[in-house]
């Protein structure tokens, strides 16, 4: 089954404790991105990756890092989480073509205390 | 600036028809997407328009007028399971390598029995 998976689905952590949210897709897509979704602000892109070893900042990259060592995986790293990073996070993978349909992972609800 | 407007909330009755409007102002245009998002879940792709006119897909149709910067999503024979948020998103052709979408805040649709 074609899918994007994220782990963990839910996480409660404390300020300053490094964490990684994993994202994996089995569709051989080249383009992947991370979003955060907050009430009243909608979906905002954090980072994106055009292909292996090619990543760039989206609209709200501060406080986040990513890596793309393999085509299927695109982890999101919070080196020193802060309460303003409490949010719902989505990883998305894009089938490049006429429509560029984005396939979203199930989401990770992160709470930073 | 880049801006996408959609109504915040709408209510409709099971079996009825509802039209969700979206207006956009972007520096470029290379396609408009509609996604459905149930509460706490990931957005899922509904439709894509790049040329003016109506695209029909079962109970859902989407219309685009590029000259007016306007689109609508039409949902027919509403079912309770259609209660969700509907997100309008535009791909700005000047985004370069980034297949980034500019997202509206979504329209929360409540379908009542």
PDB file of C-alpha atoms in Angstrom:
ATOM      1  CA  UNK A   1       0.000   0.000   0.000  1.00  0.00           C
ATOM      2  CA  UNK A   2       1.330   3.426  -0.992  1.00  0.00           C
ATOM      3  CA  UNK A   3       1.755   5.503   2.115  1.00  0.00           C
ATOM      4  CA  UNK A   4       3.641   8.057   4.152  1.00  0.00           C
ATOM      5  CA  UNK A   5       4.359   7.043   7.731  1.00  0.00           C
ATOM      6  CA  UNK A   6       5.368   9.232  10.654  1.00  0.00           C
ATOM      7  CA  UNK A   7       6.541   8.365  14.137  1.00  0.00           C
ATOM      8  CA  UNK A   8       5.720   9.060  16.828  1.00  0.00           C
ATOM      9  CA  UNK A   9       2.074  10.000  16.384  1.00  0.00           C
ATOM     10  CA  UNK A  10       1.921  11.734  19.742  1.00  0.00           C
ATOM     11  CA  UNK A  11       4.738  13.145  21.837  1.00  0.00           C
ATOM     12  CA  UNK A  12       4.884  15.156  25.022  1.00  0.00           C
ATOM     13  CA  UNK A  13       8.332  16.436  25.900  1.00  0.00           C
ATOM     14  CA  UNK A  14      10.071  19.163  27.854  1.00  0.00           C
ATOM     15  CA  UNK A  15      11.882  22.277  26.733  1.00  0.00           C
ATOM     16  CA  UNK A  16      15.390  21.640  25.467  1.00  0.00           C
ATOM     17  CA  UNK A  17      15.210  17.880  25.057  1.00  0.00           C
ATOM     18  CA  UNK A  18      16.269  16.984  21.524  1.00  0.00           C
ATOM     19  CA  UNK A  19      13.787  14.959  19.515  1.00  0.00           C
ATOM     20  CA  UNK A  20      13.388  13.508  16.043  1.00  0.00           C
ATOM     21  CA  UNK A  21      10.173  12.851  14.166  1.00  0.00           C
ATOM     22  CA  UNK A  22      10.662  10.255  11.465  1.00  0.00           C
ATOM     23  CA  UNK A  23       8.969  10.270   8.071  1.00  0.00           C
ATOM     24  CA  UNK A  24       9.116   7.544   5.473  1.00  0.00           C
ATOM     25  CA  UNK A  25       7.417   7.069   2.103  1.00  0.00           C
ATOM     26  CA  UNK A  26       7.258   3.964  -0.081  1.00  0.00           C
ATOM     27  CA  UNK A  27       6.265   5.654  -3.349  1.00  0.00           C
ATOM     28  CA  UNK A  28       9.749   6.539  -4.604  1.00  0.00           C
ATOM     29  CA  UNK A  29       8.856  10.233  -4.589  1.00  0.00           C
ATOM     30  CA  UNK A  30      11.677  12.702  -4.956  1.00  0.00           C
ATOM     31  CA  UNK A  31      10.032  15.688  -3.325  1.00  0.00           C
ATOM     32  CA  UNK A  32       9.195  15.683   0.385  1.00  0.00           C
ATOM     33  CA  UNK A  33       8.310  18.422   2.840  1.00  0.00           C
ATOM     34  CA  UNK A  34       7.412  19.107   6.440  1.00  0.00           C
ATOM     35  CA  UNK A  35       4.514  21.285   7.565  1.00  0.00           C
ATOM     36  CA  UNK A  36       3.191  22.479  10.857  1.00  0.00           C
ATOM     37  CA  UNK A  37      -0.475  23.246  11.322  1.00  0.00           C
ATOM     38  CA  UNK A  38      -1.723  25.663  13.956  1.00  0.00           C
ATOM     39  CA  UNK A  39      -5.221  27.060  14.551  1.00  0.00           C
ATOM     40  CA  UNK A  40      -5.718  30.294  12.682  1.00  0.00           C
ATOM     41  CA  UNK A  41      -2.428  29.926  10.818  1.00  0.00           C
ATOM     42  CA  UNK A  42      -3.119  26.962   8.582  1.00  0.00           C
ATOM     43  CA  UNK A  43      -0.459  24.770   7.036  1.00  0.00           C
ATOM     44  CA  UNK A  44       3.005  26.299   6.940  1.00  0.00           C
ATOM     45  CA  UNK A  45       5.973  24.687   5.270  1.00  0.00           C
ATOM     46  CA  UNK A  46       9.022  24.157   7.492  1.00  0.00           C
ATOM     47  CA  UNK A  47      11.535  22.496   5.152  1.00  0.00           C
ATOM     48  CA  UNK A  48      11.455  20.718   1.846  1.00  0.00           C
ATOM     49  CA  UNK A  49      13.702  18.367  -0.084  1.00  0.00           C
ATOM     50  CA  UNK A  50      13.966  18.033  -3.832  1.00  0.00           C
ATOM     51  CA  UNK A  51      15.968  14.804  -3.653  1.00  0.00           C
ATOM     52  CA  UNK A  52      18.632  12.958  -1.660  1.00  0.00           C
ATOM     53  CA  UNK A  53      21.047  15.413  -0.021  1.00  0.00           C
ATOM     54  CA  UNK A  54      19.067  18.400  -1.360  1.00  0.00           C
ATOM     55  CA  UNK A  55      17.122  20.295   1.283  1.00  0.00           C
ATOM     56  CA  UNK A  56      16.033  23.901   1.716  1.00  0.00           C
ATOM     57  CA  UNK A  57      14.101  26.142   4.061  1.00  0.00           C
ATOM     58  CA  UNK A  58      10.395  26.700   3.804  1.00  0.00           C
ATOM     59  CA  UNK A  59       8.481  29.521   5.464  1.00  0.00           C
ATOM     60  CA  UNK A  60       9.122  28.719   9.133  1.00  0.00           C
ATOM     61  CA  UNK A  61      12.465  26.875   9.448  1.00  0.00           C
ATOM     62  CA  UNK A  62      13.742  28.423  12.713  1.00  0.00           C
ATOM     63  CA  UNK A  63      14.352  25.827  15.394  1.00  0.00           C
ATOM     64  CA  UNK A  64      14.188  22.858  13.012  1.00  0.00           C
ATOM     65  CA  UNK A  65      16.637  20.752  11.052  1.00  0.00           C
ATOM     66  CA  UNK A  66      16.131  18.049   8.449  1.00  0.00           C
ATOM     67  CA  UNK A  67      18.223  15.525   6.583  1.00  0.00           C
ATOM     68  CA  UNK A  68      17.687  13.470   3.440  1.00  0.00           C
ATOM     69  CA  UNK A  69      20.248  10.689   3.320  1.00  0.00           C
ATOM     70  CA  UNK A  70      17.923   8.248   1.596  1.00  0.00           C
ATOM     71  CA  UNK A  71      15.113   8.892  -0.826  1.00  0.00           C
ATOM     72  CA  UNK A  72      12.444   7.328   1.349  1.00  0.00           C
ATOM     73  CA  UNK A  73      13.270   9.025   4.665  1.00  0.00           C
ATOM     74  CA  UNK A  74      13.027  12.661   5.680  1.00  0.00           C
ATOM     75  CA  UNK A  75      13.358  13.116   9.460  1.00  0.00           C
ATOM     76  CA  UNK A  76      12.549  16.367  11.252  1.00  0.00           C
ATOM     77  CA  UNK A  77      14.880  17.255  14.102  1.00  0.00           C
ATOM     78  CA  UNK A  78      14.200  19.667  16.935  1.00  0.00           C
ATOM     79  CA  UNK A  79      17.566  20.244  18.612  1.00  0.00           C
ATOM     80  CA  UNK A  80      16.192  22.262  21.526  1.00  0.00           C
ATOM     81  CA  UNK A  81      12.393  22.259  21.477  1.00  0.00           C
ATOM     82  CA  UNK A  82      10.503  25.197  22.937  1.00  0.00           C
ATOM     83  CA  UNK A  83       6.813  25.593  23.846  1.00  0.00           C
ATOM     84  CA  UNK A  84       6.118  27.601  20.671  1.00  0.00           C
ATOM     85  CA  UNK A  85       6.895  24.459  18.701  1.00  0.00           C
ATOM     86  CA  UNK A  86       3.856  22.755  20.159  1.00  0.00           C
ATOM     87  CA  UNK A  87       1.886  21.940  17.044  1.00  0.00           C
ATOM     88  CA  UNK A  88       0.533  19.298  14.681  1.00  0.00           C
ATOM     89  CA  UNK A  89       3.219  18.254  12.218  1.00  0.00           C
ATOM     90  CA  UNK A  90       2.725  16.658   8.815  1.00  0.00           C
ATOM     91  CA  UNK A  91       5.217  15.126   6.476  1.00  0.00           C
ATOM     92  CA  UNK A  92       4.216  15.141   2.809  1.00  0.00           C
ATOM     93  CA  UNK A  93       5.529  13.377  -0.247  1.00  0.00           C
ATOM     94  CA  UNK A  94       4.818  14.608  -3.762  1.00  0.00           C
ATOM     95  CA  UNK A  95       4.293  12.639  -6.922  1.00  0.00           C
ATOM     96  CA  UNK A  96       5.858  14.906  -9.483  1.00  0.00           C
ATOM     97  CA  UNK A  97       3.885  15.296 -12.638  1.00  0.00           C
ATOM     98  CA  UNK A  98       1.010  17.243 -14.041  1.00  0.00           C
ATOM     99  CA  UNK A  99      -0.795  17.585 -10.756  1.00  0.00           C
ATOM    100  CA  UNK A 100       1.984  17.258  -8.182  1.00  0.00           C
ATOM    101  CA  UNK A 101      -0.415  15.620  -5.743  1.00  0.00           C
ATOM    102  CA  UNK A 102       0.842  15.751  -2.178  1.00  0.00           C
ATOM    103  CA  UNK A 103       0.413  12.686   0.011  1.00  0.00           C
ATOM    104  CA  UNK A 104       0.422  13.449   3.707  1.00  0.00           C
ATOM    105  CA  UNK A 105       1.521  11.338   6.616  1.00  0.00           C
ATOM    106  CA  UNK A 106      -0.933  10.802   9.507  1.00  0.00           C
ATOM    107  CA  UNK A 107       0.514  13.658  11.567  1.00  0.00           C
ATOM    108  CA  UNK A 108       2.476  14.000  14.791  1.00  0.00           C
ATOM    109  CA  UNK A 109       0.949  15.931  17.628  1.00  0.00           C
ATOM    110  CA  UNK A 110       3.799  17.451  19.619  1.00  0.00           C
ATOM    111  CA  UNK A 111       3.474  19.158  22.981  1.00  0.00           C
ATOM    112  CA  UNK A 112       6.506  20.915  24.450  1.00  0.00           C
ATOM    113  CA  UNK A 113       6.162  21.778  28.133  1.00  0.00           C
TER     114      UNK A 113
ATOM    115  CA  UNK B   1       1.349  39.577  -1.311  1.00  0.00           C
ATOM    116  CA  UNK B   2       0.109  36.029  -1.428  1.00  0.00           C
ATOM    117  CA  UNK B   3      -3.379  35.537  -0.110  1.00  0.00           C
ATOM    118  CA  UNK B   4      -6.063  32.886  -0.212  1.00  0.00           C
ATOM    119  CA  UNK B   5      -9.522  33.527   1.222  1.00  0.00           C
ATOM    120  CA  UNK B   6     -12.204  31.024   2.059  1.00  0.00           C
ATOM    121  CA  UNK B   7     -15.125  31.163   4.468  1.00  0.00           C
ATOM    122  CA  UNK B   8     -14.259  29.934   7.946  1.00  0.00           C
ATOM    123  CA  UNK B   9     -17.348  27.834   8.546  1.00  0.00           C
ATOM    124  CA  UNK B  10     -20.357  26.519   6.669  1.00  0.00           C
ATOM    125  CA  UNK B  11     -23.324  24.394   7.631  1.00  0.00           C
ATOM    126  CA  UNK B  12     -25.447  22.227   5.353  1.00  0.00           C
ATOM    127  CA  UNK B  13     -28.027  19.473   5.547  1.00  0.00           C
ATOM    128  CA  UNK B  14     -27.527  15.843   4.653  1.00  0.00           C
ATOM    129  CA  UNK B  15     -28.538  15.214   1.039  1.00  0.00           C
ATOM    130  CA  UNK B  16     -28.177  18.857   0.031  1.00  0.00           C
ATOM    131  CA  UNK B  17     -25.621  20.622  -2.184  1.00  0.00           C
ATOM    132  CA  UNK B  18     -23.012  23.017  -0.832  1.00  0.00           C
ATOM    133  CA  UNK B  19     -20.568  25.316  -2.599  1.00  0.00           C
ATOM    134  CA  UNK B  20     -17.334  26.354  -0.902  1.00  0.00           C
ATOM    135  CA  UNK B  21     -15.670  29.383  -2.456  1.00  0.00           C
ATOM    136  CA  UNK B  22     -12.003  30.273  -2.628  1.00  0.00           C
ATOM    137  CA  UNK B  23     -10.461  33.493  -3.916  1.00  0.00           C
ATOM    138  CA  UNK B  24      -6.749  33.933  -4.367  1.00  0.00           C
ATOM    139  CA  UNK B  25      -4.206  36.638  -5.027  1.00  0.00           C
ATOM    140  CA  UNK B  26      -0.784  35.233  -5.867  1.00  0.00           C
ATOM    141  CA  UNK B  27       2.180  36.498  -7.850  1.00  0.00           C
ATOM    142  CA  UNK B  28       1.868  33.557 -10.215  1.00  0.00           C
ATOM    143  CA  UNK B  29      -0.429  30.642 -10.835  1.00  0.00           C
ATOM    144  CA  UNK B  30       0.299  27.049 -11.725  1.00  0.00           C
ATOM    145  CA  UNK B  31      -2.666  25.122 -10.418  1.00  0.00           C
ATOM    146  CA  UNK B  32      -5.270  25.131  -7.660  1.00  0.00           C
ATOM    147  CA  UNK B  33      -5.905  22.215  -5.336  1.00  0.00           C
ATOM    148  CA  UNK B  34      -8.667  21.236  -2.985  1.00  0.00           C
ATOM    149  CA  UNK B  35      -7.928  18.957  -0.048  1.00  0.00           C
ATOM    150  CA  UNK B  36     -10.234  17.468   2.567  1.00  0.00           C
ATOM    151  CA  UNK B  37      -9.128  17.211   6.168  1.00  0.00           C
ATOM    152  CA  UNK B  38     -11.095  15.454   8.882  1.00  0.00           C
ATOM    153  CA  UNK B  39     -10.438  16.657  12.421  1.00  0.00           C
ATOM    154  CA  UNK B  40      -7.080  15.432  13.689  1.00  0.00           C
ATOM    155  CA  UNK B  41      -6.258  13.671  10.439  1.00  0.00           C
ATOM    156  CA  UNK B  42      -4.075  14.355   7.433  1.00  0.00           C
ATOM    157  CA  UNK B  43      -5.286  16.336   4.406  1.00  0.00           C
ATOM    158  CA  UNK B  44      -6.263  14.169   1.459  1.00  0.00           C
ATOM    159  CA  UNK B  45      -6.310  15.270  -2.172  1.00  0.00           C
ATOM    160  CA  UNK B  46      -9.701  15.986  -3.732  1.00  0.00           C
ATOM    161  CA  UNK B  47      -9.175  17.892  -6.960  1.00  0.00           C
ATOM    162  CA  UNK B  48      -6.861  19.901  -9.163  1.00  0.00           C
ATOM    163  CA  UNK B  49      -7.639  22.674 -11.631  1.00  0.00           C
ATOM    164  CA  UNK B  50      -5.163  24.434 -13.861  1.00  0.00           C
ATOM    165  CA  UNK B  51      -7.427  25.504 -16.726  1.00  0.00           C
ATOM    166  CA  UNK B  52     -10.672  27.429 -16.482  1.00  0.00           C
ATOM    167  CA  UNK B  53     -13.795  25.381 -16.139  1.00  0.00           C
ATOM    168  CA  UNK B  54     -15.384  22.608 -14.179  1.00  0.00           C
ATOM    169  CA  UNK B  55     -13.769  19.321 -13.183  1.00  0.00           C
ATOM    170  CA  UNK B  56     -16.209  16.673 -11.999  1.00  0.00           C
ATOM    171  CA  UNK B  57     -15.339  13.699  -9.851  1.00  0.00           C
ATOM    172  CA  UNK B  58     -18.331  11.796  -8.566  1.00  0.00           C
ATOM    173  CA  UNK B  59     -20.138  13.838  -5.931  1.00  0.00           C
ATOM    174  CA  UNK B  60     -17.402  16.472  -5.924  1.00  0.00           C
ATOM    175  CA  UNK B  61     -16.768  19.116  -8.593  1.00  0.00           C
ATOM    176  CA  UNK B  62     -14.306  21.966  -8.691  1.00  0.00           C
ATOM    177  CA  UNK B  63     -14.446  25.113 -10.779  1.00  0.00           C
ATOM    178  CA  UNK B  64     -11.731  27.593 -11.680  1.00  0.00           C
ATOM    179  CA  UNK B  65     -11.731  31.085 -13.167  1.00  0.00           C
ATOM    180  CA  UNK B  66      -8.155  32.307 -13.505  1.00  0.00           C
ATOM    181  CA  UNK B  67      -9.171  35.780 -14.653  1.00  0.00           C
ATOM    182  CA  UNK B  68     -11.214  36.255 -11.482  1.00  0.00           C
ATOM    183  CA  UNK B  69      -8.812  34.485  -9.142  1.00  0.00           C
ATOM    184  CA  UNK B  70     -11.708  32.329  -8.046  1.00  0.00           C
ATOM    185  CA  UNK B  71     -12.507  28.698  -7.470  1.00  0.00           C
ATOM    186  CA  UNK B  72     -15.281  26.736  -5.823  1.00  0.00           C
ATOM    187  CA  UNK B  73     -15.735  23.210  -4.604  1.00  0.00           C
ATOM    188  CA  UNK B  74     -19.218  21.785  -5.085  1.00  0.00           C
ATOM    189  CA  UNK B  75     -20.327  18.872  -2.941  1.00  0.00           C
ATOM    190  CA  UNK B  76     -23.533  17.112  -3.955  1.00  0.00           C
ATOM    191  CA  UNK B  77     -25.723  14.617  -2.077  1.00  0.00           C
ATOM    192  CA  UNK B  78     -24.050  15.544   1.168  1.00  0.00           C
ATOM    193  CA  UNK B  79     -23.314  12.775   3.631  1.00  0.00           C
ATOM    194  CA  UNK B  80     -22.481  13.007   7.317  1.00  0.00           C
ATOM    195  CA  UNK B  81     -18.947  11.834   6.558  1.00  0.00           C
ATOM    196  CA  UNK B  82     -18.430  14.997   4.462  1.00  0.00           C
ATOM    197  CA  UNK B  83     -18.184  16.978   7.708  1.00  0.00           C
ATOM    198  CA  UNK B  84     -14.569  18.127   7.519  1.00  0.00           C
ATOM    199  CA  UNK B  85     -12.349  21.069   6.736  1.00  0.00           C
ATOM    200  CA  UNK B  86     -11.821  21.845   3.047  1.00  0.00           C
ATOM    201  CA  UNK B  87      -8.506  23.449   2.163  1.00  0.00           C
ATOM    202  CA  UNK B  88      -7.877  25.483  -0.959  1.00  0.00           C
ATOM    203  CA  UNK B  89      -4.242  25.714  -2.085  1.00  0.00           C
ATOM    204  CA  UNK B  90      -2.512  27.432  -4.990  1.00  0.00           C
ATOM    205  CA  UNK B  91       0.836  26.579  -6.536  1.00  0.00           C
ATOM    206  CA  UNK B  92       2.713  29.751  -7.333  1.00  0.00           C
ATOM    207  CA  UNK B  93       4.658  29.271 -10.543  1.00  0.00           C
ATOM    208  CA  UNK B  94       7.374  31.588  -9.278  1.00  0.00           C
ATOM    209  CA  UNK B  95       8.238  29.309  -6.369  1.00  0.00           C
ATOM    210  CA  UNK B  96      11.212  27.992  -8.319  1.00  0.00           C
ATOM    211  CA  UNK B  97      12.276  24.498  -7.341  1.00  0.00           C
ATOM    212  CA  UNK B  98      10.007  24.454  -4.368  1.00  0.00           C
ATOM    213  CA  UNK B  99       6.752  22.721  -5.169  1.00  0.00           C
ATOM    214  CA  UNK B 100       5.271  24.734  -2.375  1.00  0.00           C
ATOM    215  CA  UNK B 101       1.593  25.335  -2.148  1.00  0.00           C
ATOM    216  CA  UNK B 102       0.079  28.483  -0.682  1.00  0.00           C
ATOM    217  CA  UNK B 103      -2.649  27.280   1.631  1.00  0.00           C
ATOM    218  CA  UNK B 104      -5.921  28.816   2.682  1.00  0.00           C
ATOM    219  CA  UNK B 105      -6.977  28.417   6.306  1.00  0.00           C
ATOM    220  CA  UNK B 106      -9.735  26.000   5.370  1.00  0.00           C
ATOM    221  CA  UNK B 107     -13.519  25.973   5.519  1.00  0.00           C
ATOM    222  CA  UNK B 108     -15.004  23.865   8.275  1.00  0.00           C
ATOM    223  CA  UNK B 109     -18.147  22.202   6.934  1.00  0.00           C
ATOM    224  CA  UNK B 110     -20.716  20.739   9.304  1.00  0.00           C
ATOM    225  CA  UNK B 111     -23.302  18.431   7.756  1.00  0.00           C
ATOM    226  CA  UNK B 112     -26.426  18.087   9.879  1.00  0.00           C
ATOM    227  CA  UNK B 113     -29.000  15.289   9.650  1.00  0.00           C
TER     228      UNK B 113
END
